[in-house]
């Protein structure tokens, strides 16, 4: 189970991080010195093709938001239903971090390093653009592995139902990520 104080601290930290990123983006877009100069020189190293074509760069905000949304939902549900935050499974609150921080990163690294199988007729219905089968498999395996590791570290036991749920969600998340 997750510690209530830590979950509330994560809630606050994600909220402050997003507020700071939005503030920095306002400084950059508004060309407000001296911050705009620093951001203009520093940030382009981390831009992808979508960021380079946009006036407002939102990728970094989306990534933090993706990690934060499961924490915010967990705290919101607990508050709305008077549920004790200590009774929430840790995976519920940390799924955003697992998906974006571990699985998506693994898919990118493996896909770029060894991804060869891109336009196979068998995978055309699910793999989009430059995504690879190897990257998708890395996403699924790393997500499921991280979920099981989190359960083990937190002392939560996984039964057959938990294991099948984790594997199913990992596969569906991997296929969804590959299709966008």
PDB file of C-alpha atoms in Angstrom:
ATOM      1  CA  UNK A   1       0.000   0.000   0.000  1.00  0.00           C
ATOM      2  CA  UNK A   2       1.085   3.563  -0.546  1.00  0.00           C
ATOM      3  CA  UNK A   3       1.935   6.032   2.182  1.00  0.00           C
ATOM      4  CA  UNK A   4      -0.618   8.878   2.315  1.00  0.00           C
ATOM      5  CA  UNK A   5       1.948  11.608   2.965  1.00  0.00           C
ATOM      6  CA  UNK A   6       4.142  10.502   0.059  1.00  0.00           C
ATOM      7  CA  UNK A   7       1.198  10.458  -2.327  1.00  0.00           C
ATOM      8  CA  UNK A   8       0.137  13.936  -1.245  1.00  0.00           C
ATOM      9  CA  UNK A   9       3.742  15.134  -1.652  1.00  0.00           C
ATOM     10  CA  UNK A  10       3.845  13.656  -5.166  1.00  0.00           C
ATOM     11  CA  UNK A  11       0.562  15.442  -5.899  1.00  0.00           C
ATOM     12  CA  UNK A  12       2.063  18.749  -4.798  1.00  0.00           C
ATOM     13  CA  UNK A  13       5.392  18.171  -6.581  1.00  0.00           C
ATOM     14  CA  UNK A  14       3.725  17.364  -9.901  1.00  0.00           C
ATOM     15  CA  UNK A  15       1.454  20.403  -9.554  1.00  0.00           C
ATOM     16  CA  UNK A  16       4.394  22.724  -8.853  1.00  0.00           C
ATOM     17  CA  UNK A  17       6.439  21.188 -11.692  1.00  0.00           C
ATOM     18  CA  UNK A  18       3.669  21.759 -14.221  1.00  0.00           C
ATOM     19  CA  UNK A  19       3.108  25.315 -12.977  1.00  0.00           C
ATOM     20  CA  UNK A  20       6.844  26.040 -13.326  1.00  0.00           C
ATOM     21  CA  UNK A  21       6.996  24.527 -16.819  1.00  0.00           C
ATOM     22  CA  UNK A  22       4.010  26.615 -17.927  1.00  0.00           C
ATOM     23  CA  UNK A  23       5.625  29.731 -16.429  1.00  0.00           C
ATOM     24  CA  UNK A  24       8.909  28.994 -18.236  1.00  0.00           C
ATOM     25  CA  UNK A  25       7.052  28.459 -21.513  1.00  0.00           C
ATOM     26  CA  UNK A  26       5.286  31.814 -21.045  1.00  0.00           C
ATOM     27  CA  UNK A  27       8.688  33.462 -20.534  1.00  0.00           C
ATOM     28  CA  UNK A  28      10.067  31.740 -23.645  1.00  0.00           C
ATOM     29  CA  UNK A  29       7.110  32.502 -25.927  1.00  0.00           C
ATOM     30  CA  UNK A  30       6.772  36.044 -24.574  1.00  0.00           C
ATOM     31  CA  UNK A  31      10.477  36.599 -25.290  1.00  0.00           C
ATOM     32  CA  UNK A  32      10.987  37.992 -21.787  1.00  0.00           C
ATOM     33  CA  UNK A  33      14.701  38.536 -21.073  1.00  0.00           C
ATOM     34  CA  UNK A  34      16.927  37.135 -19.715  1.00  0.00           C
ATOM     35  CA  UNK A  35      15.020  33.836 -19.401  1.00  0.00           C
ATOM     36  CA  UNK A  36      13.963  33.765 -23.063  1.00  0.00           C
ATOM     37  CA  UNK A  37      17.577  33.856 -24.220  1.00  0.00           C
ATOM     38  CA  UNK A  38      18.518  30.948 -21.976  1.00  0.00           C
ATOM     39  CA  UNK A  39      15.482  28.874 -23.030  1.00  0.00           C
ATOM     40  CA  UNK A  40      16.052  29.631 -26.718  1.00  0.00           C
ATOM     41  CA  UNK A  41      19.619  28.326 -26.478  1.00  0.00           C
ATOM     42  CA  UNK A  42      18.988  25.385 -24.144  1.00  0.00           C
ATOM     43  CA  UNK A  43      15.648  23.848 -25.154  1.00  0.00           C
ATOM     44  CA  UNK A  44      16.122  23.179 -28.907  1.00  0.00           C
ATOM     45  CA  UNK A  45      18.492  20.318 -28.084  1.00  0.00           C
ATOM     46  CA  UNK A  46      15.496  18.438 -26.680  1.00  0.00           C
ATOM     47  CA  UNK A  47      12.925  19.267 -29.379  1.00  0.00           C
ATOM     48  CA  UNK A  48      11.414  16.598 -31.575  1.00  0.00           C
ATOM     49  CA  UNK A  49       9.805  17.188 -34.971  1.00  0.00           C
ATOM     50  CA  UNK A  50       6.486  18.267 -33.406  1.00  0.00           C
ATOM     51  CA  UNK A  51       8.213  20.798 -31.153  1.00  0.00           C
ATOM     52  CA  UNK A  52      10.267  22.325 -33.972  1.00  0.00           C
ATOM     53  CA  UNK A  53       7.156  23.113 -36.008  1.00  0.00           C
ATOM     54  CA  UNK A  54       5.171  24.612 -33.117  1.00  0.00           C
ATOM     55  CA  UNK A  55       5.363  28.100 -31.651  1.00  0.00           C
ATOM     56  CA  UNK A  56       4.387  26.815 -28.199  1.00  0.00           C
ATOM     57  CA  UNK A  57       6.276  23.716 -27.004  1.00  0.00           C
ATOM     58  CA  UNK A  58       4.111  21.432 -24.889  1.00  0.00           C
ATOM     59  CA  UNK A  59       5.923  18.064 -24.992  1.00  0.00           C
ATOM     60  CA  UNK A  60       7.625  18.531 -21.625  1.00  0.00           C
ATOM     61  CA  UNK A  61       4.334  19.592 -20.019  1.00  0.00           C
ATOM     62  CA  UNK A  62       2.543  16.590 -21.546  1.00  0.00           C
ATOM     63  CA  UNK A  63       5.164  14.205 -20.149  1.00  0.00           C
ATOM     64  CA  UNK A  64       4.866  15.557 -16.604  1.00  0.00           C
ATOM     65  CA  UNK A  65       1.076  15.607 -16.953  1.00  0.00           C
ATOM     66  CA  UNK A  66       1.087  11.964 -18.079  1.00  0.00           C
ATOM     67  CA  UNK A  67       3.073  10.978 -15.007  1.00  0.00           C
ATOM     68  CA  UNK A  68       0.953  13.130 -12.694  1.00  0.00           C
ATOM     69  CA  UNK A  69      -2.551  12.281 -13.855  1.00  0.00           C
ATOM     70  CA  UNK A  70      -2.750   8.915 -12.084  1.00  0.00           C
ATOM     71  CA  UNK A  71      -1.551  10.498  -8.842  1.00  0.00           C
ATOM     72  CA  UNK A  72      -4.110  13.295  -9.178  1.00  0.00           C
ATOM     73  CA  UNK A  73      -6.912  10.832  -9.942  1.00  0.00           C
ATOM     74  CA  UNK A  74      -5.939   8.662  -6.962  1.00  0.00           C
ATOM     75  CA  UNK A  75      -5.961  11.625  -4.582  1.00  0.00           C
ATOM     76  CA  UNK A  76      -9.189  12.941  -6.097  1.00  0.00           C
ATOM     77  CA  UNK A  77     -11.000   9.623  -5.809  1.00  0.00           C
ATOM     78  CA  UNK A  78      -9.777   9.165  -2.249  1.00  0.00           C
ATOM     79  CA  UNK A  79     -10.927  12.680  -1.316  1.00  0.00           C
ATOM     80  CA  UNK A  80     -14.314  12.380  -3.041  1.00  0.00           C
ATOM     81  CA  UNK A  81     -15.112   9.002  -1.489  1.00  0.00           C
ATOM     82  CA  UNK A  82     -13.471   9.502   1.921  1.00  0.00           C
ATOM     83  CA  UNK A  83     -11.205   6.580   1.062  1.00  0.00           C
ATOM     84  CA  UNK A  84      -7.994   6.278   3.046  1.00  0.00           C
ATOM     85  CA  UNK A  85      -5.068   6.917   0.672  1.00  0.00           C
ATOM     86  CA  UNK A  86      -3.103   4.234   2.506  1.00  0.00           C
ATOM     87  CA  UNK A  87      -5.482   1.614   1.090  1.00  0.00           C
ATOM     88  CA  UNK A  88      -4.763   2.435  -2.552  1.00  0.00           C
ATOM     89  CA  UNK A  89      -2.565   0.007  -4.484  1.00  0.00           C
ATOM     90  CA  UNK A  90       0.754   1.601  -5.372  1.00  0.00           C
ATOM     91  CA  UNK A  91       0.377   0.721  -9.043  1.00  0.00           C
ATOM     92  CA  UNK A  92      -2.746   2.844  -9.309  1.00  0.00           C
ATOM     93  CA  UNK A  93      -0.867   5.975  -8.318  1.00  0.00           C
ATOM     94  CA  UNK A  94       2.393   5.243 -10.148  1.00  0.00           C
ATOM     95  CA  UNK A  95       1.091   3.859 -13.448  1.00  0.00           C
ATOM     96  CA  UNK A  96       1.773   7.135 -15.267  1.00  0.00           C
ATOM     97  CA  UNK A  97       5.399   7.093 -14.156  1.00  0.00           C
ATOM     98  CA  UNK A  98       5.720   3.407 -15.121  1.00  0.00           C
ATOM     99  CA  UNK A  99       4.262   3.984 -18.595  1.00  0.00           C
ATOM    100  CA  UNK A 100       6.099   7.195 -19.468  1.00  0.00           C
ATOM    101  CA  UNK A 101       9.242   6.874 -17.393  1.00  0.00           C
ATOM    102  CA  UNK A 102       9.997   3.207 -17.941  1.00  0.00           C
ATOM    103  CA  UNK A 103       7.982   1.618 -20.745  1.00  0.00           C
ATOM    104  CA  UNK A 104       7.980   4.489 -23.255  1.00  0.00           C
ATOM    105  CA  UNK A 105      11.676   5.111 -22.664  1.00  0.00           C
ATOM    106  CA  UNK A 106      12.471   1.399 -23.115  1.00  0.00           C
ATOM    107  CA  UNK A 107      10.463   1.299 -26.337  1.00  0.00           C
ATOM    108  CA  UNK A 108      12.335   4.309 -27.675  1.00  0.00           C
ATOM    109  CA  UNK A 109      15.793   3.031 -26.745  1.00  0.00           C
ATOM    110  CA  UNK A 110      15.224  -0.514 -28.022  1.00  0.00           C
ATOM    111  CA  UNK A 111      13.320   0.659 -31.098  1.00  0.00           C
ATOM    112  CA  UNK A 112      16.107   3.062 -32.084  1.00  0.00           C
ATOM    113  CA  UNK A 113      18.935   0.657 -31.228  1.00  0.00           C
ATOM    114  CA  UNK A 114      17.707  -2.640 -32.669  1.00  0.00           C
ATOM    115  CA  UNK A 115      14.293  -1.963 -34.222  1.00  0.00           C
ATOM    116  CA  UNK A 116      14.167  -3.492 -37.683  1.00  0.00           C
ATOM    117  CA  UNK A 117      10.650  -4.829 -38.129  1.00  0.00           C
ATOM    118  CA  UNK A 118       8.658  -1.714 -39.068  1.00  0.00           C
ATOM    119  CA  UNK A 119       6.303  -2.393 -41.953  1.00  0.00           C
ATOM    120  CA  UNK A 120       5.510  -6.066 -41.641  1.00  0.00           C
ATOM    121  CA  UNK A 121       2.095  -7.000 -43.110  1.00  0.00           C
ATOM    122  CA  UNK A 122       1.318  -8.820 -39.871  1.00  0.00           C
ATOM    123  CA  UNK A 123       1.841  -5.626 -37.824  1.00  0.00           C
ATOM    124  CA  UNK A 124       0.458  -2.948 -40.200  1.00  0.00           C
ATOM    125  CA  UNK A 125      -2.835  -2.868 -38.323  1.00  0.00           C
ATOM    126  CA  UNK A 126      -1.140  -1.747 -35.102  1.00  0.00           C
ATOM    127  CA  UNK A 127       2.366  -0.335 -35.703  1.00  0.00           C
ATOM    128  CA  UNK A 128       2.273   3.289 -36.896  1.00  0.00           C
ATOM    129  CA  UNK A 129       4.899   5.340 -38.721  1.00  0.00           C
ATOM    130  CA  UNK A 130       8.425   4.691 -37.532  1.00  0.00           C
ATOM    131  CA  UNK A 131       7.461   2.449 -34.602  1.00  0.00           C
ATOM    132  CA  UNK A 132       9.053  -0.990 -34.535  1.00  0.00           C
ATOM    133  CA  UNK A 133       7.884  -4.375 -33.318  1.00  0.00           C
ATOM    134  CA  UNK A 134      11.024  -4.630 -31.164  1.00  0.00           C
ATOM    135  CA  UNK A 135      10.248  -1.298 -29.486  1.00  0.00           C
ATOM    136  CA  UNK A 136       6.658  -2.373 -28.834  1.00  0.00           C
ATOM    137  CA  UNK A 137       7.814  -5.652 -27.285  1.00  0.00           C
ATOM    138  CA  UNK A 138      10.287  -3.712 -25.112  1.00  0.00           C
ATOM    139  CA  UNK A 139       7.429  -1.435 -23.976  1.00  0.00           C
ATOM    140  CA  UNK A 140       5.257  -4.390 -22.966  1.00  0.00           C
ATOM    141  CA  UNK A 141       8.033  -6.356 -21.223  1.00  0.00           C
ATOM    142  CA  UNK A 142       9.452  -3.346 -19.338  1.00  0.00           C
ATOM    143  CA  UNK A 143       6.019  -2.170 -18.194  1.00  0.00           C
ATOM    144  CA  UNK A 144       5.011  -5.592 -16.887  1.00  0.00           C
ATOM    145  CA  UNK A 145       8.435  -6.126 -15.265  1.00  0.00           C
ATOM    146  CA  UNK A 146       8.334  -2.742 -13.546  1.00  0.00           C
ATOM    147  CA  UNK A 147       4.802  -3.373 -12.245  1.00  0.00           C
ATOM    148  CA  UNK A 148       5.808  -6.738 -10.776  1.00  0.00           C
ATOM    149  CA  UNK A 149       8.985  -5.195  -9.296  1.00  0.00           C
ATOM    150  CA  UNK A 150       6.969  -2.385  -7.677  1.00  0.00           C
ATOM    151  CA  UNK A 151       4.607  -4.911  -6.144  1.00  0.00           C
ATOM    152  CA  UNK A 152       7.530  -6.949  -4.792  1.00  0.00           C
ATOM    153  CA  UNK A 153       9.386  -3.936  -3.393  1.00  0.00           C
ATOM    154  CA  UNK A 154       6.233  -2.650  -1.667  1.00  0.00           C
ATOM    155  CA  UNK A 155       5.499  -6.039  -0.163  1.00  0.00           C
ATOM    156  CA  UNK A 156       2.265  -6.522  -2.079  1.00  0.00           C
ATOM    157  CA  UNK A 157       1.550 -10.046  -3.228  1.00  0.00           C
ATOM    158  CA  UNK A 158       0.413 -10.717  -6.766  1.00  0.00           C
ATOM    159  CA  UNK A 159      -2.033 -13.504  -7.362  1.00  0.00           C
ATOM    160  CA  UNK A 160      -3.116 -14.908 -10.705  1.00  0.00           C
ATOM    161  CA  UNK A 161      -5.737 -12.206 -11.204  1.00  0.00           C
ATOM    162  CA  UNK A 162      -3.247  -9.417 -10.485  1.00  0.00           C
ATOM    163  CA  UNK A 163      -0.653 -10.969 -12.788  1.00  0.00           C
ATOM    164  CA  UNK A 164      -3.112 -11.417 -15.655  1.00  0.00           C
ATOM    165  CA  UNK A 165      -4.368  -7.848 -15.189  1.00  0.00           C
ATOM    166  CA  UNK A 166      -0.826  -6.451 -15.295  1.00  0.00           C
ATOM    167  CA  UNK A 167       0.032  -8.475 -18.410  1.00  0.00           C
ATOM    168  CA  UNK A 168      -3.215  -7.499 -20.165  1.00  0.00           C
ATOM    169  CA  UNK A 169      -2.790  -3.797 -19.369  1.00  0.00           C
ATOM    170  CA  UNK A 170       0.852  -3.936 -20.479  1.00  0.00           C
ATOM    171  CA  UNK A 171      -0.075  -5.518 -23.819  1.00  0.00           C
ATOM    172  CA  UNK A 172      -2.952  -3.116 -24.458  1.00  0.00           C
ATOM    173  CA  UNK A 173      -0.828  -0.099 -23.471  1.00  0.00           C
ATOM    174  CA  UNK A 174       2.001  -1.268 -25.731  1.00  0.00           C
ATOM    175  CA  UNK A 175      -0.337  -1.723 -28.697  1.00  0.00           C
ATOM    176  CA  UNK A 176      -1.954   1.656 -28.065  1.00  0.00           C
ATOM    177  CA  UNK A 177       1.450   3.367 -27.873  1.00  0.00           C
ATOM    178  CA  UNK A 178       2.555   1.679 -31.083  1.00  0.00           C
ATOM    179  CA  UNK A 179      -0.536   2.800 -32.950  1.00  0.00           C
ATOM    180  CA  UNK A 180      -0.086   6.530 -32.374  1.00  0.00           C
TER     181      UNK A 180
END
